[in-house]
Every structure is written in C-alpha cells, then in structure tokens.
Coordinates of C-alpha atoms and ligand atoms in Angstrom, one line a residue:
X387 CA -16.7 -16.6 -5.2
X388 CA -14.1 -14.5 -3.6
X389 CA -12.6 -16.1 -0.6
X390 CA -10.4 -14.4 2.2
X391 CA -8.4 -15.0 5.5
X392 CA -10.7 -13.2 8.1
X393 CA -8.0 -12.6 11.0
X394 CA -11.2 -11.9 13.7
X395 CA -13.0 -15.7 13.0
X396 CA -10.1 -16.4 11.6
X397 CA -10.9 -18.7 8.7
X398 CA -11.0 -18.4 5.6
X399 CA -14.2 -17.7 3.5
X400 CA -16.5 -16.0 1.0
X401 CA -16.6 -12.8 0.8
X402 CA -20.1 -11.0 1.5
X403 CA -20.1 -7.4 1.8
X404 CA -22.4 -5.9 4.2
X405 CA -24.5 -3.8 2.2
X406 CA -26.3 -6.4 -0.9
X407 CA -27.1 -4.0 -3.6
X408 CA -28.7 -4.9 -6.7
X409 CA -24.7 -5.5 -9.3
X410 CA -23.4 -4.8 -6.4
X411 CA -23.3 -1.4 -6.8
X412 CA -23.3 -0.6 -3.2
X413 CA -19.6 0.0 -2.2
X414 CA -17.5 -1.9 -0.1
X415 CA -15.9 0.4 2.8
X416 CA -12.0 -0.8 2.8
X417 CA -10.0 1.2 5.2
X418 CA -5.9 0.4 4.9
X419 CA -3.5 2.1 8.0
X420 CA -1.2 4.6 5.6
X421 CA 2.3 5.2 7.1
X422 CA 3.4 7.4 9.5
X423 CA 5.3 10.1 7.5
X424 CA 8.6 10.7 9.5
X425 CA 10.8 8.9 7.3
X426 CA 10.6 7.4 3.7
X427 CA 8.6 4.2 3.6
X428 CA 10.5 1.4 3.4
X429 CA 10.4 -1.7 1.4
X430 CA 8.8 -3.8 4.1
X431 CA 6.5 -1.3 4.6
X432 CA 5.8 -0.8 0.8
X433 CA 4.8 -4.9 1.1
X434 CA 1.9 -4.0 2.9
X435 CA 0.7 -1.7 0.8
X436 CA 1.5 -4.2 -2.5
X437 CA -0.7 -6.0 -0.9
X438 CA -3.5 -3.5 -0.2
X439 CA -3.4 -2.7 -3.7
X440 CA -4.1 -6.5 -5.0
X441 CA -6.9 -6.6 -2.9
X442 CA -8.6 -4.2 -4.0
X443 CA -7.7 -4.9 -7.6
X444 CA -8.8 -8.0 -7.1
X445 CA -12.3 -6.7 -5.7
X446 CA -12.7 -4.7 -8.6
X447 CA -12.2 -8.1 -11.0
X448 CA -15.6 -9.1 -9.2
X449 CA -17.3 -6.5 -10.2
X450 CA -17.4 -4.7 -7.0
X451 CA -17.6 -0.9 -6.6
X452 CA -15.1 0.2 -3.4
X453 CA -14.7 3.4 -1.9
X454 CA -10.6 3.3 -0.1
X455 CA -9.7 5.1 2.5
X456 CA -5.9 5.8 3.8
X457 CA -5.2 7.8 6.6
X458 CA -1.5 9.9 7.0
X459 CA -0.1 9.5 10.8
X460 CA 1.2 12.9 10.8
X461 CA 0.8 13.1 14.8
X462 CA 0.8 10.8 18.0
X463 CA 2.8 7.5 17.1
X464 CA 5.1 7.1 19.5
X465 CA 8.2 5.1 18.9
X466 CA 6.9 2.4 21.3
X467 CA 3.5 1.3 19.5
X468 CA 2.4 1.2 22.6
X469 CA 2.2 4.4 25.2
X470 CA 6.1 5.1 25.7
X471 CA 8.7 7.2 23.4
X472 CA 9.0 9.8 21.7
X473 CA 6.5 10.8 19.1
X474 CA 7.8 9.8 15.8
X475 CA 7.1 12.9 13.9
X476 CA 8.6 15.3 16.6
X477 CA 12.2 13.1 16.5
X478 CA 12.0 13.5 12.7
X479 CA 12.0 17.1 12.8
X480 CA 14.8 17.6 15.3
X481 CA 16.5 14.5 13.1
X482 CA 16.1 17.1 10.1
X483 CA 16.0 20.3 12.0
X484 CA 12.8 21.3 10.5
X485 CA 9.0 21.8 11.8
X486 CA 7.4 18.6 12.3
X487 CA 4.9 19.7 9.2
X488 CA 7.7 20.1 6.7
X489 CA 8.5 16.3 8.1
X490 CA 5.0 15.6 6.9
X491 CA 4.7 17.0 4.0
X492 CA 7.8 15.9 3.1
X493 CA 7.5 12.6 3.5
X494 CA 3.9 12.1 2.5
X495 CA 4.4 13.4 -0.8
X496 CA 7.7 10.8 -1.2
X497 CA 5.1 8.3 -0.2
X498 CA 2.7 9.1 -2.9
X499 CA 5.3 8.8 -5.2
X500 CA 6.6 5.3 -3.9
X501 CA 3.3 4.4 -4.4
X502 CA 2.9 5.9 -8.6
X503 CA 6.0 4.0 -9.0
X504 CA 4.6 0.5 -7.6
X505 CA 1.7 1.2 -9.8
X506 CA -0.3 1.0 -6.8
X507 CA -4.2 2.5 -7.0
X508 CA -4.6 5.8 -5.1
X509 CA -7.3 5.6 -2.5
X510 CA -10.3 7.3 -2.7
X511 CA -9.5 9.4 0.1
X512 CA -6.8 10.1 2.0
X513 CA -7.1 11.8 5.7
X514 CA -4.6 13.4 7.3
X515 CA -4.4 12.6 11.8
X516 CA -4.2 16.3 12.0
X517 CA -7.2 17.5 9.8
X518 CA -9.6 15.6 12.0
X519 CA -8.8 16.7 15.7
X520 CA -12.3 17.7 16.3
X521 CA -13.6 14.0 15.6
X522 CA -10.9 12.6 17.6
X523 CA -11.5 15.3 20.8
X524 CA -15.5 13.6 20.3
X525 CA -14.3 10.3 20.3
X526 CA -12.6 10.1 23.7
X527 CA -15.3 12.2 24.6
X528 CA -17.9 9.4 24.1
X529 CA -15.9 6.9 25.3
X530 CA -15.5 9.3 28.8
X531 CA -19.5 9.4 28.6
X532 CA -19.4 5.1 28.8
X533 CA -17.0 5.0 31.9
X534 CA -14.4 3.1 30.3
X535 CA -12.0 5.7 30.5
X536 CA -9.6 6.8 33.4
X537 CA -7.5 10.3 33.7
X538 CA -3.4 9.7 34.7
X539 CA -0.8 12.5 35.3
X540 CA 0.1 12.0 31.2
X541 CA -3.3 11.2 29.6
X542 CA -6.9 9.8 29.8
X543 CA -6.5 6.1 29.2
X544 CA -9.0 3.4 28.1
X545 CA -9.3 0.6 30.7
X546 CA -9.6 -2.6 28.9
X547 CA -11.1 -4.5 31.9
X548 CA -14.2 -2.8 31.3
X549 CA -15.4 -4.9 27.9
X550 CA -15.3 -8.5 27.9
X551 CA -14.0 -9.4 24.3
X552 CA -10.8 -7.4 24.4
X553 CA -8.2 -8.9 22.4
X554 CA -10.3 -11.2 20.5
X555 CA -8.7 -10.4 17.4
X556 CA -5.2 -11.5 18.6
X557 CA -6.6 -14.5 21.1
X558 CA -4.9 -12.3 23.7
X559 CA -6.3 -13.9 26.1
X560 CA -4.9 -17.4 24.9
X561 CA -1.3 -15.6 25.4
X562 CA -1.4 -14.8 28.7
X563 CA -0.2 -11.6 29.3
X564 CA 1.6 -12.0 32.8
X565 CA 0.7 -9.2 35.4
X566 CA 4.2 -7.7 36.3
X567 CA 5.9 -8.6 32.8
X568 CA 8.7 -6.6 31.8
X569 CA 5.8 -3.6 30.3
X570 CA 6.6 0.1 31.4
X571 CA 3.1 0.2 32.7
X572 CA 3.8 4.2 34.1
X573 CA 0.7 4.8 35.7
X574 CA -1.4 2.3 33.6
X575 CA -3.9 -0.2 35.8
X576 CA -3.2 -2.8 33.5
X577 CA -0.8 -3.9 30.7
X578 CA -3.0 -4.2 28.1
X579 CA -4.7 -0.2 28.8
X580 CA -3.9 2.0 26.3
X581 CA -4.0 6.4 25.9
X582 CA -6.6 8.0 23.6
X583 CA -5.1 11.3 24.8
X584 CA -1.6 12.7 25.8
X585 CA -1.2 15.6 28.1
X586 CA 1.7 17.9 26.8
X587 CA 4.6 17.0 29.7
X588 CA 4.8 20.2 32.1
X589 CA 7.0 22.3 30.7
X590 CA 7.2 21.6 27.6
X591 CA 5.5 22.7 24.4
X592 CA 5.3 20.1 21.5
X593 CA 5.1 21.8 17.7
X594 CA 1.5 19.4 17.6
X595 CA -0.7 20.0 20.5
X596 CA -4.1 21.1 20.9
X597 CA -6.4 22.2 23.8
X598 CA -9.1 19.5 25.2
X599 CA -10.0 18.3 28.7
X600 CA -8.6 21.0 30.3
X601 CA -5.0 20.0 28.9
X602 CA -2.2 21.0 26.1
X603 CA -2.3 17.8 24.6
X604 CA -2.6 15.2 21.3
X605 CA -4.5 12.2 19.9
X606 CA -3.0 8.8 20.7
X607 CA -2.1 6.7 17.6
X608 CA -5.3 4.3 17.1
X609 CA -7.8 6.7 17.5
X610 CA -7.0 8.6 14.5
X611 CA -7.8 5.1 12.8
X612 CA -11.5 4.4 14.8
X613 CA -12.2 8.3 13.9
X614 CA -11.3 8.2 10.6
X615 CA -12.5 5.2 9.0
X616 CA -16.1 5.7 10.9
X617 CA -15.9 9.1 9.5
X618 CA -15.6 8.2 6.0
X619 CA -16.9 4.6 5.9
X620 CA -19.6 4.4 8.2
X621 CA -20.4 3.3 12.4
X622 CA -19.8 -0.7 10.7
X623 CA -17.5 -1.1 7.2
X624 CA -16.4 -3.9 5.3
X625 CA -12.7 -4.2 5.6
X626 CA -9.9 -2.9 7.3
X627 CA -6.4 -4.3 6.9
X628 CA -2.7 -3.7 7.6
X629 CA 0.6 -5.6 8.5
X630 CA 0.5 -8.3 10.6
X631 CA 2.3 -6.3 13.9
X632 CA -0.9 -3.8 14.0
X633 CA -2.7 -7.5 15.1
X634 CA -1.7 -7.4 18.9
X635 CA -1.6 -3.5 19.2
X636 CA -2.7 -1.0 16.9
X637 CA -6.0 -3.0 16.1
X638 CA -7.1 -4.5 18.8
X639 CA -7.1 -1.3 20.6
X640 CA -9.3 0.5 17.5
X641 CA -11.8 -2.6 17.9
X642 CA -12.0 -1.9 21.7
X643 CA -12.7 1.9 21.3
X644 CA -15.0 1.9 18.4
X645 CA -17.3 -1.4 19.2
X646 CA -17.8 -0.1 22.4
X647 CA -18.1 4.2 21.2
X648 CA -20.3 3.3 18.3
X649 CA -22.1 0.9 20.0
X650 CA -21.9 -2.0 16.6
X651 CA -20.4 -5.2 16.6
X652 CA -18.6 -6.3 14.4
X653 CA -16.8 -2.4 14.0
X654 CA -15.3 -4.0 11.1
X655 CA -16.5 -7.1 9.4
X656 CA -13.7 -8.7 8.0
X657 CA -9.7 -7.9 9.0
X658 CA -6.9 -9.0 6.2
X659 CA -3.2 -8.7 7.4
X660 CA 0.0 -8.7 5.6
X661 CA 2.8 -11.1 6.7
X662 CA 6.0 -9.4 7.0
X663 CA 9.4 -8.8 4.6
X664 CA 12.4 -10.0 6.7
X665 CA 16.2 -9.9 6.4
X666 CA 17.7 -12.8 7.7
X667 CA 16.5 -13.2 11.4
X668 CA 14.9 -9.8 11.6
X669 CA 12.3 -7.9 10.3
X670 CA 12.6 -5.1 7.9
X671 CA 11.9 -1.7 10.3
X672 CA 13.6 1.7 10.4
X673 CA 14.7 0.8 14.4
X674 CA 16.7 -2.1 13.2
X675 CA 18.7 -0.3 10.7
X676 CA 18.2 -2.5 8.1
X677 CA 16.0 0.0 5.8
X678 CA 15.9 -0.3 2.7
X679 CA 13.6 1.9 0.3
X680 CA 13.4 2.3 -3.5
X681 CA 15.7 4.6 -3.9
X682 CA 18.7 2.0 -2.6
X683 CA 16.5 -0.5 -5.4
X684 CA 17.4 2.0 -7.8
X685 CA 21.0 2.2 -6.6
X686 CA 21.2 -0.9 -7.1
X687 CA 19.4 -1.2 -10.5
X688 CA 16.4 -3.0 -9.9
X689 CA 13.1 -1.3 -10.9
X690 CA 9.8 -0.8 -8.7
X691 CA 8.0 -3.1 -10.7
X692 CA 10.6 -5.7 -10.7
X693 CA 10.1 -5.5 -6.8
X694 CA 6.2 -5.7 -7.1
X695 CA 6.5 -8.8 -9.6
X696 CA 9.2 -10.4 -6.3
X697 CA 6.3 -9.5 -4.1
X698 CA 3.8 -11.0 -6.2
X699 CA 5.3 -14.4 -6.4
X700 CA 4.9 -15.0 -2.7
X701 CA 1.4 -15.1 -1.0
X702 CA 1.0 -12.3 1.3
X703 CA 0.9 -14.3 4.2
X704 CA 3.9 -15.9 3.8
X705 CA 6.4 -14.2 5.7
X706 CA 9.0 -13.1 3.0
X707 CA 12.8 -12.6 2.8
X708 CA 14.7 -10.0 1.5
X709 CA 17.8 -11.5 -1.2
X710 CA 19.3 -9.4 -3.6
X711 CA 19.6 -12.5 -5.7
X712 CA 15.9 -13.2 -5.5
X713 CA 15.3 -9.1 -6.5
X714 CA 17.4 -9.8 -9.2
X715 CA 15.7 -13.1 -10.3
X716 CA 12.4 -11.3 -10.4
X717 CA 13.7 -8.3 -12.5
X718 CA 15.2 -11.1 -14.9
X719 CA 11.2 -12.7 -14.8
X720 CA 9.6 -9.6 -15.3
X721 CA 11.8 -8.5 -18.2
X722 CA 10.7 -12.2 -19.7
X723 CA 6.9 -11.5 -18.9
X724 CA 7.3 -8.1 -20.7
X725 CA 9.4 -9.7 -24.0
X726 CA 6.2 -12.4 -23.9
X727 CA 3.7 -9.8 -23.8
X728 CA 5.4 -7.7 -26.9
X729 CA 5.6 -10.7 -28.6
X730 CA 2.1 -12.0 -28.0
X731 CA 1.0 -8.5 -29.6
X732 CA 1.8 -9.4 -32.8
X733 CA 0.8 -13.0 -33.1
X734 CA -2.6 -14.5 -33.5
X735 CA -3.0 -17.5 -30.5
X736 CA -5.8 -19.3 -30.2
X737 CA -7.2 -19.4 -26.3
X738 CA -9.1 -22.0 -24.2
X739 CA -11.2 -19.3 -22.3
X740 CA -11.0 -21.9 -19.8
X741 CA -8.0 -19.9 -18.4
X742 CA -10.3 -16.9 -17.3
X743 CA -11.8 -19.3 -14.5
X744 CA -9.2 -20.5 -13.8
X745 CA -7.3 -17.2 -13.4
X746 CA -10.4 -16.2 -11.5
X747 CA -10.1 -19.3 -9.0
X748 CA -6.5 -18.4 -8.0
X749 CA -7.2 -14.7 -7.5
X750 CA -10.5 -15.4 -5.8
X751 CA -8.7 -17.9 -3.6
X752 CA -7.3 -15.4 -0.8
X753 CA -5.4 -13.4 -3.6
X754 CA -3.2 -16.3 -4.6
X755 CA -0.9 -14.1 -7.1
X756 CA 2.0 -16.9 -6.5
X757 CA -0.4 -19.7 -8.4
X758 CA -2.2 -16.8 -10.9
X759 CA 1.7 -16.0 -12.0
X760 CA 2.6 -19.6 -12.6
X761 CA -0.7 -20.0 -14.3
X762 CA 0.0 -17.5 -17.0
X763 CA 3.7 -18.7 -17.2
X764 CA 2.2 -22.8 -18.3
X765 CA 0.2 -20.8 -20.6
X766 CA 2.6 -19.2 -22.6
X767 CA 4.8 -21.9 -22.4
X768 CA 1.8 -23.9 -24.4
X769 CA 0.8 -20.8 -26.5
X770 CA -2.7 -20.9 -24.8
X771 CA -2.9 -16.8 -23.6
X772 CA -3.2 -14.4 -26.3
X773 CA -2.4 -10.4 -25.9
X774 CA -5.8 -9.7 -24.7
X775 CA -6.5 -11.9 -21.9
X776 CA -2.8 -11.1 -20.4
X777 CA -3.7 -7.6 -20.4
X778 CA -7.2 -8.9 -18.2
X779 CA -5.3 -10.7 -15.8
X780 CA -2.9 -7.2 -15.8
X781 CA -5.7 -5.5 -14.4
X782 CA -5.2 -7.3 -11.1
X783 CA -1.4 -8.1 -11.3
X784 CA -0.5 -4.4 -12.6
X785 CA 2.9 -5.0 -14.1
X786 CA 2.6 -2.4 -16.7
X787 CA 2.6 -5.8 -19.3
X788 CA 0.4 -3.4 -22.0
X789 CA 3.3 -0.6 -21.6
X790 CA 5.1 -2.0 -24.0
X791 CA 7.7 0.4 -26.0
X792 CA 7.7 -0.8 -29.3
X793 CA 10.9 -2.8 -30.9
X794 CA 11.6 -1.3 -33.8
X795 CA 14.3 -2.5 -36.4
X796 CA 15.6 -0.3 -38.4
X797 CA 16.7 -0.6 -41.6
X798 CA 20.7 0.7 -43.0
X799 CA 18.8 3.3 -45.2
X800 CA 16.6 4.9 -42.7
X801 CA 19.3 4.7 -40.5
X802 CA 21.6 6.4 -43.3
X803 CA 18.8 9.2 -43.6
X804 CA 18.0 9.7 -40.0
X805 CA 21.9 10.5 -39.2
X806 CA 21.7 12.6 -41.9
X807 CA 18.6 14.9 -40.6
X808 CA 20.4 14.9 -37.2
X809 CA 23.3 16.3 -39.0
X810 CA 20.7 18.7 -40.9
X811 CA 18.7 19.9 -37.7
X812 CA 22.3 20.4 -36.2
X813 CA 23.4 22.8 -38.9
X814 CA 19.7 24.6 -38.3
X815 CA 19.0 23.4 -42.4
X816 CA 15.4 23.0 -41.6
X817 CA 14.4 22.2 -45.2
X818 CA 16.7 19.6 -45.9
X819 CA 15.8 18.0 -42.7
X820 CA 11.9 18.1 -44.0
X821 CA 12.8 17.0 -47.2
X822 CA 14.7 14.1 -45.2
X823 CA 11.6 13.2 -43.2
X824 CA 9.7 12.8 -46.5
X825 CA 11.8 10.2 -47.8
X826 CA 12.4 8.5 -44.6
X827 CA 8.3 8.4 -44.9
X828 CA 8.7 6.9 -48.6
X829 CA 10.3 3.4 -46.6
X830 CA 7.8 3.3 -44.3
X831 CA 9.0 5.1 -41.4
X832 CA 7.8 7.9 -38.7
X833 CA 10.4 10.6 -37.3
X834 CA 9.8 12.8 -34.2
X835 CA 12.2 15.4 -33.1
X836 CA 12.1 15.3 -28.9
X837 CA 14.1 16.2 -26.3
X838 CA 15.7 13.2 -26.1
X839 CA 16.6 13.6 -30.1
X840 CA 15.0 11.5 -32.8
X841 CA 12.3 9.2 -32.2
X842 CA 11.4 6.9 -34.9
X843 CA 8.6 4.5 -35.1
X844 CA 7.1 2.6 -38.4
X845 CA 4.4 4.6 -40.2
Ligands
AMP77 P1 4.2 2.5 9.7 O1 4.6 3.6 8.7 O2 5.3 2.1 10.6 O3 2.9 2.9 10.5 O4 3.9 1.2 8.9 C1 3.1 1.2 7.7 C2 2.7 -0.2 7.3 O5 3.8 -1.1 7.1 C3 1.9 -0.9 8.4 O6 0.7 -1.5 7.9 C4 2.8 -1.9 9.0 O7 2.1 -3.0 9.5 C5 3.6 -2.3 7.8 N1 5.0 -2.9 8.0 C6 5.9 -2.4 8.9 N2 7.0 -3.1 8.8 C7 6.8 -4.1 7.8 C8 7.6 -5.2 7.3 N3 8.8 -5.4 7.6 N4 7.0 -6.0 6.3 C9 5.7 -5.7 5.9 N5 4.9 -4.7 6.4 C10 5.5 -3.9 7.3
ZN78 ZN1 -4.5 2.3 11.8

C-alpha cells in the first residue's frame, strides 16, 4: 500500500483517497502551488516540482486515475510572503521595462519548457490568478458574510483569532509567536492576520487591479490557491502539496480561509511538502542571489535529466545541497544507467519478478526514489533486471532510459560508400547517390539524408 508523510497529522501512512470507487476509477484531486512567473524558475524551485511529478507518477503505478491542477501566480505575491513589498510581478516589469503580462507570459511559457525538459508530466489543468478574479472577489465575499474579516486603510484582512485551529498545520501555536516581535504588523490586529484583498495605494494605479468593495484593488497571494483548487477539485480534495516554506505561511493561511468559507474540514486531506535545495548555509531563492536555473546547467554542461537523476537520489525531504561535483557525479550515473539500459536491449536476462515488489515497496514507501535507484543498480550489477522491467520502473523514475539512440558500428566499406554519396549529393549527382544507397543496402545498412547530413542505421 502506498504510504505518505501527511504534514497536517503529521505521520506517515496509507494512502486512502477520499472518494472509493470501484478500480479506483474515481480520481484523486492533487493540487501543486505553480510558480510565480516574474523570473525564470530556478533550480531550487524546479526541486519542488521534481518532486510533484514522482508523486504523481508514482500514484499512477497504483493504478490510480488523478486529475492535477497547477495554478500560475501571475498577480498579488508580494516580495514579503507575507503582507509587505512590492508585488513580484509589477517589479519584474519595471526590472524588464515591459507590462507586467508580457512578464507573465514570458515567464510562464519558460516555465513550461523547464518543465518538458525535466520530463516532468503536465498537469491536467493549469489556471492562471488572473483568469479567476470573479471566484476570488466571491471568496472574500463569503468570508466577509462569516465575520472573520476586518477592513484597514490597505485591504480587508482575515482575523485569525476568530477560528480556533489556526496554524495547526505548522504547530504554530507550539512556536510561540511573541506579540510585539520584530513583524511589520501596519495596521494588522495580530501577527499572524493576513490580506485577502489589497486596496490600490491612493494615487497610484497598478497595471493589475480590479474593482470590488468599493476599491481599485487585487487578490492577496493564497486566495488564488483556496479559489482555485476548490474550483477545479472540489469544497474537500485529496492532496495539495508544495515546498516546505509554504508550511508556516502560504498554507496555513489557504487552510484558515477555505475550512472556515466552505464550511469542510479537512479542506484538504493529506498535505506533502518538499524539503528544500541549499547552497552552503543558504537556501536557493532569487533574493539571495544565488539563482541558478537550467540554463547556467547547460552553461555548464550538465543536462536536465542529469539534474533530475541528482534529485532523485535524495529523498525529498531531505534537505539537499547544491555541488557542482555532485551535478557532475550524477550526469556520470545517468550516462551509466543509459549505457546499461542499451545494453540490456540486446541481451536475454533472466528476472526474479521478485524485484517488481520490491521496487513497488520502495516507491510505495513515501516515494523512496534514493532506495528504488540503488535497487535497480544491485540488480544489474547481478544481471537480475532485463530491458522490460527497467523501462516499468521508468515510468515512475522518468529518465528517458527507453530513449536510447542506437550505437551503431559501422563498417570501413559502408563508411567508404557513405563518404562517397556525400560527395555525390554534394555535386547534385542524384543517381549515383541512389545507386550508392542500394549497395550500402546490399551490407545491410539504412541511409537517410537529414538536415543534420547522413543518418545511417542497420537495415
Ligand atoms: P515560487 O515561484 O517562489 O512561488 O516558488 C515555487 C515553488 O518552489 C514553491 O513550491 C516553493 O515552495 C518552492 N521553492 C522555493 N525555493 C525552493 C528551494 N530552494 N528548494 C526547493 N523548493 C523551493
Ligand atoms: Zn498556493
């Protein structure tokens, strides 16, 4: 049975979805944060969403049918995740010196294509913060209608005295959050309240705003998240997840909103967070100035997937560091894993299915890729996997290990002939360069003429 880390009871346990269906063809609700698009994701961030990605691969190995959901923060994170700052999307624009929905497009199509290159899954939807105003504007509106909502000079703010379990998630309580600590409380009652909705400061007019309770204004950051996911998934889902800094903040504050809007509890049934990617003392985040994102990977030579394979061999809540050494250890392994998997191709092995269960226990044991990998590397060390089976247990890992681009040797006298046709093709003698292609066929051999030149591959 799958078992997971449940951050709210947290323990660790079996996995039962909330809807039973007969194969369990009813699908599990997973809602993941997405990024907030004002810069390109970096590596750290790209963790999280690794790890997103083996979950649900992993939920799919049991047979289970999932409907994803990511959302786009394309409006109201400010650069405090809390109430203060700037709004993240409105500094990239002026960083750039473009609108704030070039920023967006911008970087949510670089993010989709981080993601193609990880080999990570596409959600089944993606929602954008600013396609769902009207749901958002409904939301504060209910929670107006409960009386757990105050009005300031900036914004109508949720008061978190008002419900009795706030923080449970983090054991905020347990952390004693001193009235009078260093917080820029503004004109909060208490450190812990958060804004569903910012007024447009007087004066000014933002390139995102919208009209609602009698203000110029826009949706504070975890709204979009409680309006979203109940949109898509449902008043009570399955599983929501993140990185492990959305615990304290981002979270607890959609938990407080939505179990007291919707009127369920659990909101959410189980919560999975990722542990963090740090370098050296810090963690990995675009304030530090320590960001790293594929592209500098690429600079420096080391693939997406050879990153993903890094990532795998750690469990995600580990907290990880960043080495270039380790990176390049990884893409070594990998390159290994891939030679193993051509090589497997061709050979007959004889398998003790025994490894499926056991493959299946390491999965299904809070996604332990770091044991799966090292189970698959004993294997082939004792010629127990054949080509078949590694391409299974691909399904979850998702190296690529069944793209494998075919070795081929070839022999003096093709080679001969094939530097002949190029010759041939060069001087436009199309005929001789058929009649080449015939005998090159005669030994056994395929030619294609592509952009790239000739591609040759065994008949
Ligand atoms: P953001 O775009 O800032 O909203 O973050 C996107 C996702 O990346 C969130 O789930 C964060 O929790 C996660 N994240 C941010 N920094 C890191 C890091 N250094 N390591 C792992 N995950 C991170
Ligand atoms: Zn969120």
């Amino acid at each position: 049975m799958l078992s997971l880390y449940n951050t709210l009871s947290k323990k660790k346990g079996g996995f039962k979805p909330l809807k039973k269906g007969i194969f369990k063809s009813k699908k599990v609700g997973l809602y993941a944060c997405g990024p907030t698009v004002y810069n390109y994701a970096h590596v750290g961030n790209l963790r999280t969403y690794v790890f997103e990605d083996i979950l649900k691969r992993v939920l799919k190995y049991n047979d289970f049918k999932i409907n994803h959901v990511m959302n786009i923060t394309d409006v109201g994170h400010l650069t405090d995740d809390a109430d203060s700052g700037e709004d993240k999307m409105e500094k990239g624009a002026k960083r750039e010196g473009k609108t704030a929905w070039e920023i967006a497009k911008f970087y949510t199509d670089a993010f989709k294509s981080d993601l193609e290159k990880l080999n990570i899954e596409n959600p089944d939807i993606w929602c954008k913060a600013t396609d769902h105003i009207p749901e958002q504007i409904d939301l504060v509106q209910k929670l107006i209608d409960k009386g757990v909502t105050y009005e300031t000079s900036d914004g109508i703010y949720f008061d978190t005295t008002k419900i009795d379990d706030y923080g449970k998630l983090a054991n905020l309580k347990n952390q004693e959050l001193k009235a009078g600590e260093r917080v820029d409380m503004g004109e909060k009652k208490n450190t812990t309240d958060f804004s569903l909705w910012k007024f447009t400061p007087k004066g000014e007019t933002r390139q995102m705003e919208w009209d609602a309770f009698g203000h110029k204004g826009f949706p504070g950051w975890h709204l979009e998240c409680s309006a979203m996911a109940t949109k898509y998934l449902g008043k009570q889902f399955d599983i929501h997840c993140g990185g492990i800094d959305h615990v304290p903040i981002h979270h607890t504050n959609e938990i407080a909103q939505s179990e007291t809007a919707f009127d369920k509890k659990p909101w959410v049934k189980y919560w999975l967070h990722g542990e963090f990617l740090v370098m050296g003392e810090t963690k990995m985040a675009k304030s530090e100035g320590n960001f790293i994102t594929l592209q500098t990977l690429k600079e420096k030579n080391i693939s997406p997937l050879a990153y993903r394979y890094f990532l795998l061999q750690t469990h995600y809540r580990k907290q990880l560091n960043f080495s270039w050494e380790a990176l390049e250890a990884a893409q070594t392994g990998l390159k290994r894993l891939h030679e193993q998997a051509r090589k497997l191709k061709d050979t007959e092995t004889k398998v003790n299915k025994k490894i499926n269960t056991t493959f299946l226990e390491k999965i299904n044991d809070d996604l332990n890729t770091p044991e799966a990998l090292a189970l698959i590397w004993e294997a082939l060390k004792s010629n127990k996997l054949d080509y078949s089976t590694l391409l299974e247990f691909d399904k979850v890992l998702g190296l690529g290990l069944g793209d494998i681009e075919e070795e081929v040797v070839i022999p003096d006298e093709v080679q001969k002939l094939l530097d002949e046709r190029k010759k041939a093709r060069k001087e436009k003698d199309y005929k001789k360069s058929d009649e080449l292609r015939d005998e090159i066929k005669k030994l056994g051999f395929d030619v294609k003429d592509t952009n790239k030149g000739q591609e040759v591959g065994r008949l």
